[in-house]
Tab-separated table of C-alpha atoms and ligand atoms in Angstrom:
chain	number	residue	atom	x	y	z
A	1	MET	CA	-166.077	-32.327	232.600
A	2	GLU	CA	-169.805	-33.900	232.428
A	3	THR	CA	-169.840	-37.512	232.097
A	4	LYS	CA	-171.568	-39.555	229.475
A	5	ARG	CA	-173.902	-40.633	232.541
A	6	GLU	CA	-174.606	-37.177	233.340
A	7	PHE	CA	-175.223	-36.204	229.705
A	8	LEU	CA	-177.939	-39.018	229.157
A	9	LYS	CA	-179.669	-38.023	232.520
A	10	LYS	CA	-180.219	-35.043	231.203
A	11	LEU	CA	-181.544	-36.160	228.124
A	12	GLY	CA	-183.809	-38.161	230.166
A	13	LEU	CA	-182.561	-41.570	228.513
A	14	LEU	CA	-181.302	-42.771	231.750
A	15	THR	CA	-183.765	-44.855	234.056
A	16	VAL	CA	-183.494	-44.442	238.028
A	17	GLY	CA	-182.144	-47.891	238.030
A	18	GLY	CA	-179.263	-47.364	235.752
A	19	MET	CA	-177.893	-47.387	232.261
A	20	LEU	CA	-180.276	-48.555	229.804
A	21	GLY	CA	-178.910	-51.665	228.370
A	22	GLY	CA	-179.132	-54.254	225.492
A	23	THR	CA	-179.666	-53.494	221.722
A	24	LEU	CA	-183.537	-53.528	222.251
A	25	LYS	CA	-183.617	-50.851	224.584
A	26	THR	CA	-180.795	-48.889	222.825
A	27	ALA	CA	-183.129	-49.125	219.728
A	28	GLN	CA	-186.176	-48.028	221.679
A	29	ALA	CA	-184.257	-44.919	222.902
A	30	SER	CA	-182.948	-43.859	219.552
A	31	THR	CA	-186.428	-44.319	217.942
A	32	ALA	CA	-187.878	-42.001	220.712
A	33	LYS	CA	-185.030	-39.597	220.036
A	34	SER	CA	-185.965	-39.448	216.173
A	35	ASN	CA	-189.515	-38.542	217.002
A	36	LEU	CA	-188.305	-35.982	219.461
A	37	PHE	CA	-185.770	-34.713	216.491
A	38	PRO	CA	-187.046	-35.158	213.319
A	39	PRO	CA	-184.375	-34.763	210.393
A	40	LYS	CA	-183.453	-31.234	210.184
A	41	LYS	CA	-181.929	-31.108	206.660
A	42	SER	CA	-184.892	-29.988	204.234
A	43	ILE	CA	-184.606	-32.309	201.173
A	44	GLY	CA	-186.898	-31.911	198.233
A	45	LEU	CA	-188.139	-34.415	195.843
A	46	GLN	CA	-189.247	-34.089	192.157
A	47	LEU	CA	-192.613	-35.753	192.147
A	48	TYR	CA	-191.904	-36.929	188.495
A	49	SER	CA	-189.523	-39.754	189.948
A	50	LEU	CA	-192.453	-41.576	191.364
A	51	GLY	CA	-194.258	-42.037	187.826
A	52	ARG	CA	-197.310	-44.090	188.159
A	53	GLU	CA	-196.830	-45.058	191.745
A	54	LEU	CA	-197.683	-41.366	192.527
A	55	THR	CA	-200.361	-40.866	189.860
A	56	GLU	CA	-202.109	-44.064	190.844
A	57	ASP	CA	-202.933	-42.678	194.185
A	58	VAL	CA	-201.979	-39.151	194.938
A	59	PRO	CA	-203.055	-38.803	198.213
A	60	GLY	CA	-201.552	-41.610	199.403
A	61	GLY	CA	-198.493	-41.184	197.570
A	62	LEU	CA	-197.854	-37.365	198.961
A	63	LYS	CA	-198.039	-38.933	202.673
A	64	LYS	CA	-195.404	-41.714	201.550
A	65	VAL	CA	-193.471	-38.672	200.366
A	66	ALA	CA	-193.605	-36.959	203.722
A	67	ARG	CA	-193.047	-40.082	205.488
A	68	ILE	CA	-189.919	-40.857	204.125
A	69	GLY	CA	-188.748	-37.465	205.401
A	70	TYR	CA	-188.825	-35.134	202.747
A	71	ALA	CA	-189.660	-31.859	203.479
A	72	THR	CA	-190.415	-30.079	200.116
A	73	ALA	CA	-191.650	-31.156	196.510
A	74	GLU	CA	-191.383	-29.979	192.943
A	75	ALA	CA	-194.504	-30.821	190.971
A	76	ALA	CA	-194.744	-31.998	187.664
A	77	GLY	CA	-198.299	-32.678	186.966
A	78	TYR	CA	-199.932	-29.325	185.745
A	79	ARG	CA	-202.083	-29.895	182.962
A	80	GLU	CA	-205.147	-28.075	181.624
A	81	ARG	CA	-205.011	-25.669	184.596
A	82	LYS	CA	-205.172	-28.899	186.965
A	83	MET	CA	-202.578	-30.394	189.334
A	84	TYR	CA	-202.546	-34.158	188.865
A	85	ASN	CA	-205.896	-34.017	187.821
A	86	TYR	CA	-207.060	-32.287	191.168
A	87	GLU	CA	-208.325	-28.544	191.354
A	88	ILE	CA	-205.245	-26.680	192.320
A	89	THR	CA	-206.422	-25.669	195.740
A	90	GLU	CA	-207.448	-29.307	196.302
A	91	PHE	CA	-204.112	-30.542	195.445
A	92	ARG	CA	-202.587	-27.792	197.501
A	93	LYS	CA	-204.627	-28.893	200.604
A	94	LEU	CA	-204.091	-32.578	199.717
A	95	ALA	CA	-200.129	-31.921	199.900
A	96	GLU	CA	-200.598	-30.040	203.232
A	97	ASP	CA	-202.441	-32.491	205.180
A	98	ALA	CA	-199.830	-35.102	203.952
A	99	GLY	CA	-197.229	-32.637	205.686
A	100	LEU	CA	-195.664	-31.618	202.423
A	101	LYS	CA	-194.587	-28.195	201.095
A	102	VAL	CA	-194.943	-27.953	197.319
A	103	SER	CA	-192.452	-25.359	196.956
A	104	GLY	CA	-191.787	-25.783	192.749
A	105	SER	CA	-193.406	-26.813	189.698
A	106	HIS	CA	-192.227	-27.975	186.350
A	107	VAL	CA	-194.380	-26.678	183.135
A	108	ASN	CA	-193.424	-26.542	179.422
A	109	PRO	CA	-195.445	-24.153	177.315
A	110	PRO	CA	-197.130	-25.473	174.413
A	111	VAL	CA	-194.810	-24.534	171.718
A	112	ARG	CA	-190.950	-25.705	171.291
A	113	LYS	CA	-189.860	-23.258	168.492
A	114	TYR	CA	-190.123	-19.509	169.734
A	115	THR	CA	-190.864	-16.793	167.246
A	116	LYS	CA	-191.841	-13.261	167.212
A	117	GLU	CA	-195.423	-14.385	166.070
A	118	ASN	CA	-196.039	-17.019	168.768
A	119	ALA	CA	-194.205	-14.828	171.616
A	120	GLY	CA	-197.439	-13.162	173.011
A	121	GLU	CA	-199.310	-16.961	172.954
A	122	ILE	CA	-196.131	-18.030	175.094
A	123	ALA	CA	-196.470	-15.334	177.529
A	124	ASP	CA	-200.261	-15.856	177.398
A	125	PHE	CA	-199.831	-19.339	178.683
A	126	TRP	CA	-197.344	-17.925	181.421
A	127	LYS	CA	-199.860	-15.678	182.686
A	128	THR	CA	-202.339	-18.340	183.340
A	129	THR	CA	-200.007	-20.564	184.578
A	130	VAL	CA	-198.466	-18.174	187.117
A	131	GLU	CA	-202.142	-17.357	188.286
A	132	ASP	CA	-202.783	-20.914	189.000
A	133	HIS	CA	-199.235	-21.591	190.852
A	134	ALA	CA	-199.765	-18.606	192.905
A	135	LYS	CA	-202.710	-20.148	194.340
A	136	LEU	CA	-200.828	-23.524	194.928
A	137	GLY	CA	-198.158	-21.328	196.902
A	138	VAL	CA	-194.833	-22.006	194.981
A	139	ILE	CA	-191.759	-20.517	195.335
A	140	SER	CA	-190.602	-21.481	191.735
A	141	LEU	CA	-191.869	-22.328	188.418
A	142	VAL	CA	-189.309	-23.781	186.022
A	143	GLN	CA	-189.538	-24.992	182.501
A	144	PRO	CA	-187.965	-28.376	182.234
A	145	GLY	CA	-188.063	-28.594	178.287
A	146	MET	CA	-185.561	-27.111	175.887
A	147	PRO	CA	-187.119	-25.125	173.301
A	148	THR	CA	-185.761	-25.244	169.515
A	149	ILE	CA	-182.034	-23.853	169.471
A	150	GLU	CA	-180.034	-23.975	166.220
A	151	SER	CA	-178.788	-20.455	165.858
A	152	HIS	CA	-177.566	-17.504	168.020
A	153	ASP	CA	-180.779	-15.852	166.433
A	154	ASP	CA	-182.899	-18.732	168.266
A	155	ALA	CA	-181.119	-18.254	171.573
A	156	ALA	CA	-181.597	-14.890	171.366
A	157	MET	CA	-185.313	-15.273	170.844
A	158	VAL	CA	-185.803	-17.714	173.829
A	159	CYS	CA	-183.902	-15.215	176.197
A	160	GLU	CA	-186.192	-12.818	175.105
A	161	VAL	CA	-189.201	-15.329	175.805
A	162	PHE	CA	-187.699	-16.181	179.074
A	163	ASN	CA	-187.079	-12.694	180.137
A	164	LYS	CA	-190.690	-11.965	179.625
A	165	ALA	CA	-191.867	-15.429	181.624
A	166	GLY	CA	-189.740	-14.181	184.390
A	167	GLU	CA	-191.135	-11.151	184.745
A	168	ILE	CA	-194.722	-12.277	184.508
A	169	ALA	CA	-193.683	-14.783	187.507
A	170	LYS	CA	-191.949	-12.079	189.414
A	171	ALA	CA	-194.944	-10.001	189.390
A	172	ALA	CA	-196.856	-12.758	191.061
A	173	GLY	CA	-193.804	-12.932	193.680
A	174	ILE	CA	-192.583	-16.361	192.050
A	175	LYS	CA	-189.080	-17.288	190.809
A	176	TRP	CA	-189.134	-18.296	187.686
A	177	GLY	CA	-186.230	-20.372	186.313
A	178	TYR	CA	-185.029	-23.138	183.521
A	179	HIS	CA	-183.861	-26.521	183.827
A	180	ASN	CA	-181.387	-28.114	181.626
A	181	HIS	CA	-180.738	-31.602	180.061
A	182	SER	CA	-177.563	-32.542	178.060
A	183	GLY	CA	-178.666	-30.778	174.478
A	184	GLU	CA	-178.076	-27.498	176.229
A	185	PHE	CA	-174.048	-28.081	175.979
A	186	LYS	CA	-174.375	-28.726	172.415
A	187	ARG	CA	-172.825	-25.342	170.333
A	188	VAL	CA	-174.282	-23.209	167.849
A	189	VAL	CA	-172.097	-21.464	165.185
A	190	LYS	CA	-172.311	-18.398	163.357
A	191	GLU	CA	-172.201	-18.845	159.544
A	192	GLU	CA	-168.866	-17.073	159.159
A	193	ASP	CA	-167.272	-18.965	161.755
A	194	LYS	CA	-168.247	-22.623	160.167
A	195	GLU	CA	-165.254	-22.961	158.132
A	196	LYS	CA	-162.892	-22.525	161.244
A	197	GLN	CA	-164.274	-26.208	162.330
A	198	ARG	CA	-161.295	-28.198	161.632
A	199	ASN	CA	-162.007	-30.884	163.778
A	200	PRO	CA	-164.130	-32.179	166.230
A	201	TRP	CA	-161.597	-31.696	169.421
A	202	MET	CA	-161.496	-27.965	168.844
A	203	PRO	CA	-165.197	-26.770	168.778
A	204	VAL	CA	-165.977	-23.193	167.854
A	205	GLY	CA	-169.031	-21.525	168.210
A	206	ASP	CA	-171.209	-20.975	171.660
A	207	VAL	CA	-172.493	-23.408	174.136
A	208	ILE	CA	-176.336	-23.015	174.237
A	209	TYR	CA	-176.184	-22.858	177.927
A	210	ASP	CA	-173.952	-19.934	178.182
A	211	LEU	CA	-175.874	-18.272	175.763
A	212	LEU	CA	-179.157	-18.758	177.995
A	213	LEU	CA	-177.341	-17.743	181.149
A	214	GLU	CA	-175.674	-14.656	179.384
A	215	GLY	CA	-178.899	-13.521	177.692
A	216	THR	CA	-181.164	-13.527	180.458
A	217	ASP	CA	-181.617	-11.174	183.061
A	218	PRO	CA	-180.609	-12.376	186.426
A	219	SER	CA	-183.110	-10.556	188.451
A	220	LEU	CA	-186.149	-12.475	186.202
A	221	VAL	CA	-184.576	-15.772	185.218
A	222	PHE	CA	-182.767	-18.185	187.379
A	223	PHE	CA	-181.294	-21.695	186.505
A	224	GLU	CA	-182.145	-24.872	188.138
A	225	MET	CA	-179.174	-26.833	187.201
A	226	ASP	CA	-179.636	-30.809	186.738
A	227	VAL	CA	-176.069	-31.718	187.657
A	228	TYR	CA	-176.546	-35.260	186.025
A	229	TRP	CA	-177.419	-34.074	182.973
A	230	THR	CA	-174.654	-31.323	182.889
A	231	VAL	CA	-172.238	-34.132	183.578
A	232	MET	CA	-173.633	-36.193	180.751
A	233	GLY	CA	-173.230	-32.944	178.666
A	234	GLN	CA	-169.293	-33.683	179.316
A	235	ASN	CA	-169.417	-30.656	181.535
A	236	ASP	CA	-168.465	-29.850	185.102
A	237	PRO	CA	-171.290	-28.313	187.217
A	238	LEU	CA	-168.664	-26.734	189.406
A	239	GLU	CA	-167.237	-24.498	186.715
A	240	TYR	CA	-170.689	-23.215	186.074
A	241	PHE	CA	-170.911	-22.409	189.809
A	242	GLU	CA	-168.071	-20.528	189.767
A	243	LYS	CA	-168.198	-19.044	186.135
A	244	PHE	CA	-172.061	-17.543	186.885
A	245	ALA	CA	-172.387	-17.636	190.698
A	246	GLY	CA	-175.736	-16.804	191.878
A	247	ARG	CA	-177.752	-18.163	188.989
A	248	PHE	CA	-178.000	-21.508	190.422
A	249	PRO	CA	-180.199	-21.161	193.547
A	250	ILE	CA	-181.993	-24.530	193.038
A	251	LEU	CA	-180.572	-27.826	192.047
A	252	HIS	CA	-181.743	-31.169	190.566
A	253	ILE	CA	-179.731	-33.532	192.364
A	254	LYS	CA	-179.567	-36.579	190.206
A	255	ASP	CA	-177.488	-39.643	189.313
A	256	ARG	CA	-177.422	-42.191	186.705
A	257	SER	CA	-179.765	-44.402	189.199
A	258	VAL	CA	-180.219	-43.997	192.720
A	259	LEU	CA	-177.622	-41.287	194.059
A	260	GLY	CA	-174.480	-42.227	195.110
A	261	LYS	CA	-174.376	-45.762	193.411
A	262	SER	CA	-172.877	-44.937	189.880
A	263	GLY	CA	-169.740	-43.262	190.995
A	264	MET	CA	-170.136	-40.747	188.190
A	265	MET	CA	-171.427	-37.945	190.394
A	266	ASN	CA	-169.173	-36.312	192.954
A	267	PHE	CA	-171.892	-34.963	195.070
A	268	GLU	CA	-169.642	-33.943	197.764
A	269	ASN	CA	-167.842	-31.271	195.958
A	270	ILE	CA	-170.945	-30.169	193.900
A	271	PHE	CA	-173.111	-29.270	197.379
A	272	ASN	CA	-169.519	-27.995	199.020
A	273	LYS	CA	-169.412	-25.264	196.019
A	274	ALA	CA	-173.149	-24.803	195.830
A	275	TYR	CA	-173.285	-23.800	199.545
A	276	GLU	CA	-170.503	-21.505	199.000
A	277	ILE	CA	-172.316	-19.715	196.094
A	278	GLY	CA	-175.764	-19.493	197.682
A	279	LEU	CA	-178.181	-22.797	197.316
A	280	ASP	CA	-181.862	-21.884	198.708
A	281	GLU	CA	-182.987	-25.504	197.688
A	282	PHE	CA	-182.463	-28.995	195.552
A	283	TYR	CA	-184.868	-31.607	194.483
A	284	VAL	CA	-183.987	-35.281	194.429
A	285	GLU	CA	-184.667	-36.699	190.847
A	286	LEU	CA	-184.542	-40.343	190.218
A	287	GLU	CA	-185.284	-42.210	186.927
A	288	ASN	CA	-184.462	-45.460	185.395
A	289	ILE	CA	-183.661	-47.257	188.360
A	290	ARG	CA	-181.550	-50.485	187.582
A	291	GLU	CA	-182.076	-52.215	190.591
A	292	ASN	CA	-184.808	-54.213	191.173
A	293	ILE	CA	-186.899	-51.867	193.497
A	294	THR	CA	-190.007	-49.797	192.994
A	295	GLN	CA	-189.821	-46.171	192.871
A	296	PHE	CA	-190.782	-45.159	196.193
A	297	GLU	CA	-188.285	-47.685	197.482
A	298	GLY	CA	-185.626	-45.779	195.026
A	299	VAL	CA	-186.724	-42.192	196.480
A	300	LYS	CA	-186.258	-43.491	200.060
A	301	GLN	CA	-182.714	-44.882	199.201
A	302	CYS	CA	-181.812	-41.435	197.950
A	303	PHE	CA	-183.118	-39.662	200.871
A	304	ASP	CA	-181.468	-41.777	203.398
A	305	TYR	CA	-178.227	-41.245	201.123
A	306	LEU	CA	-178.409	-37.217	201.456
A	307	ASN	CA	-179.804	-37.345	205.046
A	308	ASN	CA	-176.742	-39.557	205.953
A	309	ALA	CA	-174.345	-37.330	203.931
A	310	THR	CA	-172.068	-35.207	206.327
A	311	PHE	CA	-171.832	-32.580	203.309
A	312	VAL	CA	-175.152	-31.889	203.101
A	313	LYS	CA	-176.410	-29.185	205.507
B	401	MG	MG1	-183.884	-33.057	186.389
Protein backbone atom coordinates (compact mmCIF):
# COMPACT_ATOMS: atom_id res chain seq x y z
CA MET A 1 0.00 0.00 0.00
CA GLU A 2 1.12 3.49 -0.79
CA THR A 3 2.09 5.51 2.23
CA LYS A 4 0.88 9.05 2.74
CA ARG A 5 4.48 10.16 2.25
CA GLU A 6 4.72 8.49 -1.15
CA PHE A 7 1.38 9.92 -2.13
CA LEU A 8 2.45 13.46 -1.20
CA LYS A 9 5.71 12.96 -3.04
CA LYS A 10 3.81 12.15 -6.21
CA LEU A 11 1.78 15.30 -5.84
CA GLY A 12 5.02 17.23 -5.41
CA LEU A 13 3.91 18.43 -2.02
CA LEU A 14 6.87 16.88 -0.23
CA THR A 15 10.15 18.72 -0.17
CA VAL A 16 13.48 16.88 -0.41
CA GLY A 17 14.07 17.61 3.23
CA GLY A 18 10.91 15.94 4.44
CA MET A 19 7.31 16.69 5.21
CA LEU A 20 6.05 20.22 4.96
CA GLY A 21 5.42 21.28 8.48
CA GLY A 22 3.53 23.98 10.26
CA THR A 23 0.20 25.56 9.51
CA LEU A 24 1.59 28.27 7.26
CA LYS A 25 3.21 25.84 4.87
CA THR A 26 0.16 23.60 4.93
CA ALA A 27 -1.96 26.61 4.06
CA GLN A 28 0.37 27.46 1.17
CA ALA A 29 0.21 23.90 -0.09
CA SER A 30 -3.58 23.88 -0.02
CA THR A 31 -3.73 27.25 -1.80
CA ALA A 32 -1.45 25.91 -4.50
CA LYS A 33 -3.67 22.87 -4.78
CA SER A 34 -6.86 24.89 -5.16
CA ASN A 35 -5.27 26.87 -7.99
CA LEU A 36 -4.28 23.67 -9.73
CA PHE A 37 -7.69 22.15 -9.25
CA PRO A 38 -10.35 24.84 -9.52
CA PRO A 39 -13.84 23.95 -8.20
CA LYS A 40 -15.28 21.22 -10.38
CA LYS A 41 -18.86 21.99 -9.50
CA SER A 42 -20.69 24.09 -12.02
CA ILE A 43 -22.70 26.46 -9.85
CA GLY A 44 -24.80 29.19 -11.44
CA LEU A 45 -26.06 32.51 -10.13
CA GLN A 46 -29.24 34.41 -10.97
CA LEU A 47 -27.75 37.90 -11.30
CA TYR A 48 -30.91 39.50 -9.91
CA SER A 49 -29.49 38.41 -6.54
CA LEU A 50 -26.96 41.25 -6.68
CA GLY A 51 -29.36 44.12 -7.29
CA ARG A 52 -27.70 47.51 -7.51
CA GLU A 53 -24.36 46.10 -6.40
CA LEU A 54 -24.12 44.67 -9.91
CA THR A 55 -25.84 47.37 -11.95
CA GLU A 56 -23.61 50.11 -10.50
CA ASP A 57 -20.57 48.40 -12.06
CA VAL A 58 -21.48 45.62 -14.45
CA PRO A 59 -17.98 44.76 -15.76
CA GLY A 60 -16.49 44.73 -12.25
CA GLY A 61 -19.47 42.88 -10.83
CA LEU A 62 -19.28 40.07 -13.39
CA LYS A 63 -15.60 39.61 -12.55
CA LYS A 64 -16.46 39.39 -8.85
CA VAL A 65 -19.09 36.74 -9.54
CA ALA A 66 -16.57 34.64 -11.47
CA ARG A 67 -13.94 35.15 -8.77
CA ILE A 68 -16.30 33.77 -6.12
CA GLY A 69 -16.34 30.60 -8.22
CA TYR A 70 -19.63 30.74 -10.09
CA ALA A 71 -19.31 29.15 -13.53
CA THR A 72 -22.57 30.31 -15.06
CA ALA A 73 -25.03 33.15 -14.71
CA GLU A 74 -28.64 33.78 -15.51
CA ALA A 75 -29.26 37.37 -16.52
CA ALA A 76 -32.18 39.53 -15.43
CA GLY A 77 -31.34 42.73 -17.24
CA TYR A 78 -32.89 42.54 -20.71
CA ARG A 79 -34.65 45.81 -21.52
CA GLU A 80 -35.31 47.49 -24.84
CA ARG A 81 -33.14 44.99 -26.70
CA LYS A 82 -30.16 45.69 -24.46
CA MET A 83 -28.65 43.75 -21.59
CA TYR A 84 -27.94 45.78 -18.44
CA ASN A 85 -27.84 48.85 -20.74
CA TYR A 86 -25.11 47.29 -22.89
CA GLU A 87 -25.45 46.16 -26.47
CA ILE A 88 -26.01 42.40 -26.40
CA THR A 89 -22.66 41.48 -28.01
CA GLU A 90 -20.86 43.96 -25.75
CA PHE A 91 -22.41 42.39 -22.65
CA ARG A 92 -21.52 38.91 -23.89
CA LYS A 93 -17.89 39.99 -24.23
CA LEU A 94 -17.87 41.51 -20.72
CA ALA A 95 -19.08 38.20 -19.28
CA GLU A 96 -16.65 36.14 -21.34
CA ASP A 97 -13.76 38.38 -20.34
CA ALA A 98 -14.80 37.89 -16.73
CA GLY A 99 -14.76 34.11 -17.23
CA LEU A 100 -18.49 33.74 -16.77
CA LYS A 101 -20.86 31.89 -19.09
CA VAL A 102 -24.24 33.61 -19.34
CA SER A 103 -26.27 30.47 -19.91
CA GLY A 104 -29.76 31.80 -19.21
CA SER A 105 -31.90 34.91 -19.02
CA HIS A 106 -35.14 35.98 -17.36
CA VAL A 107 -37.51 38.05 -19.47
CA ASN A 108 -41.18 38.98 -19.07
CA PRO A 109 -43.43 39.83 -22.01
CA PRO A 110 -45.08 43.28 -21.99
CA VAL A 111 -48.59 42.08 -21.04
CA ARG A 112 -49.97 40.23 -18.02
CA LYS A 113 -53.35 39.07 -19.30
CA TYR A 114 -53.16 36.85 -22.40
CA THR A 115 -55.99 36.90 -24.92
CA LYS A 116 -56.61 35.76 -28.50
CA GLU A 117 -56.22 39.43 -29.45
CA ASN A 118 -52.79 40.02 -27.94
CA ALA A 119 -51.29 36.55 -28.54
CA GLY A 120 -49.70 37.81 -31.78
CA GLU A 121 -48.10 40.77 -30.01
CA ILE A 122 -46.65 38.43 -27.38
CA ALA A 123 -45.30 36.08 -30.07
CA ASP A 124 -43.64 39.05 -31.81
CA PHE A 125 -42.06 40.05 -28.51
CA TRP A 126 -40.59 36.55 -28.11
CA LYS A 127 -39.29 36.62 -31.70
CA THR A 128 -37.13 39.71 -31.12
CA THR A 129 -36.19 38.51 -27.62
CA VAL A 130 -35.07 35.14 -28.95
CA GLU A 131 -33.11 36.82 -31.75
CA ASP A 132 -31.22 38.93 -29.19
CA HIS A 133 -30.63 35.99 -26.87
CA ALA A 134 -29.23 33.88 -29.71
CA LYS A 135 -26.57 36.61 -30.00
CA LEU A 136 -25.98 36.36 -26.28
CA GLY A 137 -25.44 32.61 -26.64
CA VAL A 138 -27.80 31.44 -23.89
CA ILE A 139 -29.04 27.89 -23.50
CA SER A 140 -32.30 28.90 -21.85
CA LEU A 141 -34.75 31.76 -21.83
CA VAL A 142 -37.19 31.90 -18.93
CA GLN A 143 -40.30 33.88 -18.09
CA PRO A 144 -40.27 34.62 -14.35
CA GLY A 145 -43.54 36.52 -13.99
CA MET A 146 -46.94 34.91 -13.68
CA PRO A 147 -49.58 35.92 -16.22
CA THR A 148 -53.11 36.54 -14.97
CA ILE A 149 -54.82 33.18 -14.41
CA GLU A 150 -58.24 33.26 -12.76
CA SER A 151 -59.96 30.45 -14.63
CA HIS A 152 -59.34 27.26 -16.57
CA ASP A 153 -59.80 29.27 -19.77
CA ASP A 154 -57.06 31.71 -18.71
CA ALA A 155 -54.77 28.76 -17.98
CA ALA A 156 -55.47 27.21 -21.39
CA MET A 157 -54.72 30.53 -23.12
CA VAL A 158 -51.44 30.87 -21.19
CA CYS A 159 -50.44 27.34 -22.21
CA GLU A 160 -51.09 28.22 -25.84
CA VAL A 161 -48.92 31.35 -25.57
CA PHE A 162 -46.18 29.42 -23.71
CA ASN A 163 -46.13 26.69 -26.37
CA LYS A 164 -45.77 29.35 -29.06
CA ALA A 165 -42.90 31.05 -27.19
CA GLY A 166 -41.25 27.63 -26.81
CA GLU A 167 -41.62 26.95 -30.50
CA ILE A 168 -40.03 30.30 -31.42
CA ALA A 169 -37.12 29.70 -29.04
CA LYS A 170 -36.64 26.09 -30.13
CA ALA A 171 -36.23 27.18 -33.76
CA ALA A 172 -33.22 29.23 -32.59
CA GLY A 173 -31.84 26.36 -30.49
CA ILE A 174 -32.88 27.90 -27.17
CA LYS A 175 -34.89 26.15 -24.46
CA TRP A 176 -37.87 28.17 -23.26
CA GLY A 177 -39.10 27.84 -19.70
CA TYR A 178 -41.32 29.23 -17.00
CA HIS A 179 -40.25 30.15 -13.45
CA ASN A 180 -42.77 30.00 -10.60
CA HIS A 181 -43.40 31.93 -7.41
CA SER A 182 -46.07 30.81 -4.92
CA GLY A 183 -49.15 32.14 -6.76
CA GLU A 184 -49.05 29.18 -9.15
CA PHE A 185 -50.09 26.90 -6.29
CA LYS A 186 -53.46 28.59 -5.96
CA ARG A 187 -56.41 26.80 -7.51
CA VAL A 188 -58.91 27.73 -10.16
CA VAL A 189 -62.40 26.32 -9.77
CA LYS A 190 -64.92 25.61 -12.51
CA GLU A 191 -68.31 27.28 -12.05
CA GLU A 192 -70.10 23.94 -11.53
CA ASP A 193 -67.60 22.92 -8.82
CA LYS A 194 -67.83 26.09 -6.76
CA GLU A 195 -70.67 24.82 -4.59
CA LYS A 196 -68.60 21.75 -3.69
CA GLN A 197 -66.25 24.02 -1.75
CA ARG A 198 -67.35 23.24 1.82
CA ASN A 199 -64.30 24.23 3.81
CA PRO A 200 -60.82 25.54 3.10
CA TRP A 201 -59.23 22.24 4.21
CA MET A 202 -60.82 20.30 1.39
CA PRO A 203 -60.00 22.41 -1.64
CA VAL A 204 -61.72 21.82 -4.94
CA GLY A 205 -60.54 22.89 -8.37
CA ASP A 206 -57.13 22.57 -10.00
CA VAL A 207 -53.72 23.86 -9.01
CA ILE A 208 -52.60 26.38 -11.62
CA TYR A 209 -49.04 25.02 -11.74
CA ASP A 210 -50.41 21.55 -12.59
CA LEU A 211 -52.57 23.01 -15.36
CA LEU A 212 -49.49 24.69 -16.84
CA LEU A 213 -47.43 21.50 -16.61
CA GLU A 214 -50.21 19.42 -18.16
CA GLY A 215 -51.25 21.95 -20.79
CA THR A 216 -47.82 22.71 -22.28
CA ASP A 217 -45.82 20.59 -24.68
CA PRO A 218 -42.80 19.06 -22.88
CA SER A 219 -40.76 19.36 -26.07
CA LEU A 220 -41.36 23.14 -26.10
CA VAL A 221 -41.72 24.30 -22.50
CA PHE A 222 -39.66 23.38 -19.46
CA PHE A 223 -40.20 24.49 -15.87
CA GLU A 224 -37.47 26.20 -13.90
CA MET A 225 -38.78 25.36 -10.48
CA ASP A 226 -37.95 27.84 -7.75
CA VAL A 227 -37.81 25.38 -4.89
CA TYR A 228 -38.24 28.06 -2.21
CA TRP A 229 -41.39 29.54 -3.77
CA THR A 230 -42.77 26.03 -4.21
CA VAL A 231 -42.36 25.45 -0.48
CA MET A 232 -43.86 28.89 0.21
CA GLY A 233 -46.83 27.77 -1.88
CA GLN A 234 -47.17 24.90 0.64
CA ASN A 235 -45.98 22.28 -1.79
CA ASP A 236 -43.26 19.69 -1.88
CA PRO A 237 -40.75 20.06 -4.74
CA LEU A 238 -40.03 16.31 -4.57
CA GLU A 239 -43.66 15.41 -5.26
CA TYR A 240 -43.51 17.51 -8.42
CA PHE A 241 -40.17 16.00 -9.47
CA GLU A 242 -41.75 12.59 -9.12
CA LYS A 243 -45.05 13.39 -10.81
CA PHE A 244 -43.64 15.47 -13.66
CA ALA A 245 -40.19 13.91 -14.07
CA GLY A 246 -38.23 15.40 -16.93
CA ARG A 247 -39.93 18.80 -16.83
CA PHE A 248 -37.45 20.42 -14.42
CA PRO A 249 -34.00 20.43 -16.07
CA ILE A 250 -33.09 23.74 -14.42
CA LEU A 251 -33.78 24.86 -10.85
CA HIS A 252 -33.67 28.00 -8.79
CA ILE A 253 -31.96 27.17 -5.52
CA LYS A 254 -33.25 29.68 -3.03
CA ASP A 255 -33.89 29.91 0.70
CA ARG A 256 -35.50 32.56 2.87
CA SER A 257 -32.12 34.30 3.01
CA VAL A 258 -28.58 32.88 2.62
CA LEU A 259 -28.79 29.23 1.53
CA GLY A 260 -29.01 26.68 4.29
CA LYS A 261 -29.60 29.14 7.13
CA SER A 262 -33.36 29.03 7.63
CA GLY A 263 -33.84 25.30 8.10
CA MET A 264 -36.95 25.56 5.91
CA MET A 265 -35.36 23.93 2.90
CA ASN A 266 -34.14 20.34 2.68
CA PHE A 267 -31.62 20.91 -0.09
CA GLU A 268 -30.11 17.45 0.30
CA ASN A 269 -33.41 15.76 -0.57
CA ILE A 270 -34.06 18.28 -3.33
CA PHE A 271 -30.69 17.73 -5.03
CA ASN A 272 -30.80 13.95 -4.65
CA LYS A 273 -34.19 13.71 -6.33
CA ALA A 274 -33.39 16.35 -8.94
CA TYR A 275 -30.26 14.45 -10.05
CA GLU A 276 -32.26 11.25 -10.17
CA ILE A 277 -34.82 12.67 -12.61
CA GLY A 278 -32.30 14.76 -14.58
CA LEU A 279 -30.80 18.12 -13.69
CA ASP A 280 -28.81 20.11 -16.24
CA GLU A 281 -28.23 23.28 -14.34
CA PHE A 282 -29.21 25.31 -11.29
CA TYR A 283 -28.96 28.92 -10.29
CA VAL A 284 -28.60 30.33 -6.81
CA GLU A 285 -31.02 33.10 -6.01
CA LEU A 286 -30.73 35.37 -2.99
CA GLU A 287 -33.24 37.98 -1.88
CA ASN A 288 -34.04 39.68 1.40
CA ILE A 289 -30.79 39.14 3.21
CA ARG A 290 -31.48 39.19 6.94
CA GLU A 291 -27.84 39.24 8.00
CA ASN A 292 -25.90 42.50 7.99
CA ILE A 293 -23.88 41.72 4.88
CA THR A 294 -23.66 42.94 1.29
CA GLN A 295 -25.37 41.08 -1.56
CA PHE A 296 -21.94 40.00 -2.83
CA GLU A 297 -21.05 38.57 0.58
CA GLY A 298 -24.38 36.77 0.69
CA VAL A 299 -23.88 35.35 -2.78
CA LYS A 300 -20.40 34.17 -1.74
CA GLN A 301 -21.85 32.41 1.32
CA CYS A 302 -24.42 30.69 -0.89
CA PHE A 303 -21.67 29.51 -3.22
CA ASP A 304 -19.60 28.18 -0.32
CA TYR A 305 -22.63 26.35 1.07
CA LEU A 306 -23.23 24.48 -2.19
CA ASN A 307 -19.56 24.01 -3.00
CA ASN A 308 -18.99 22.37 0.39
CA ALA A 309 -22.19 20.32 0.30
CA THR A 310 -21.49 16.67 -0.48
CA PHE A 311 -24.95 16.29 -2.03
CA VAL A 312 -24.14 18.82 -4.78
CA LYS A 313 -22.25 17.22 -7.65
MG1 LIG B 1 -36.43 32.40 -8.36
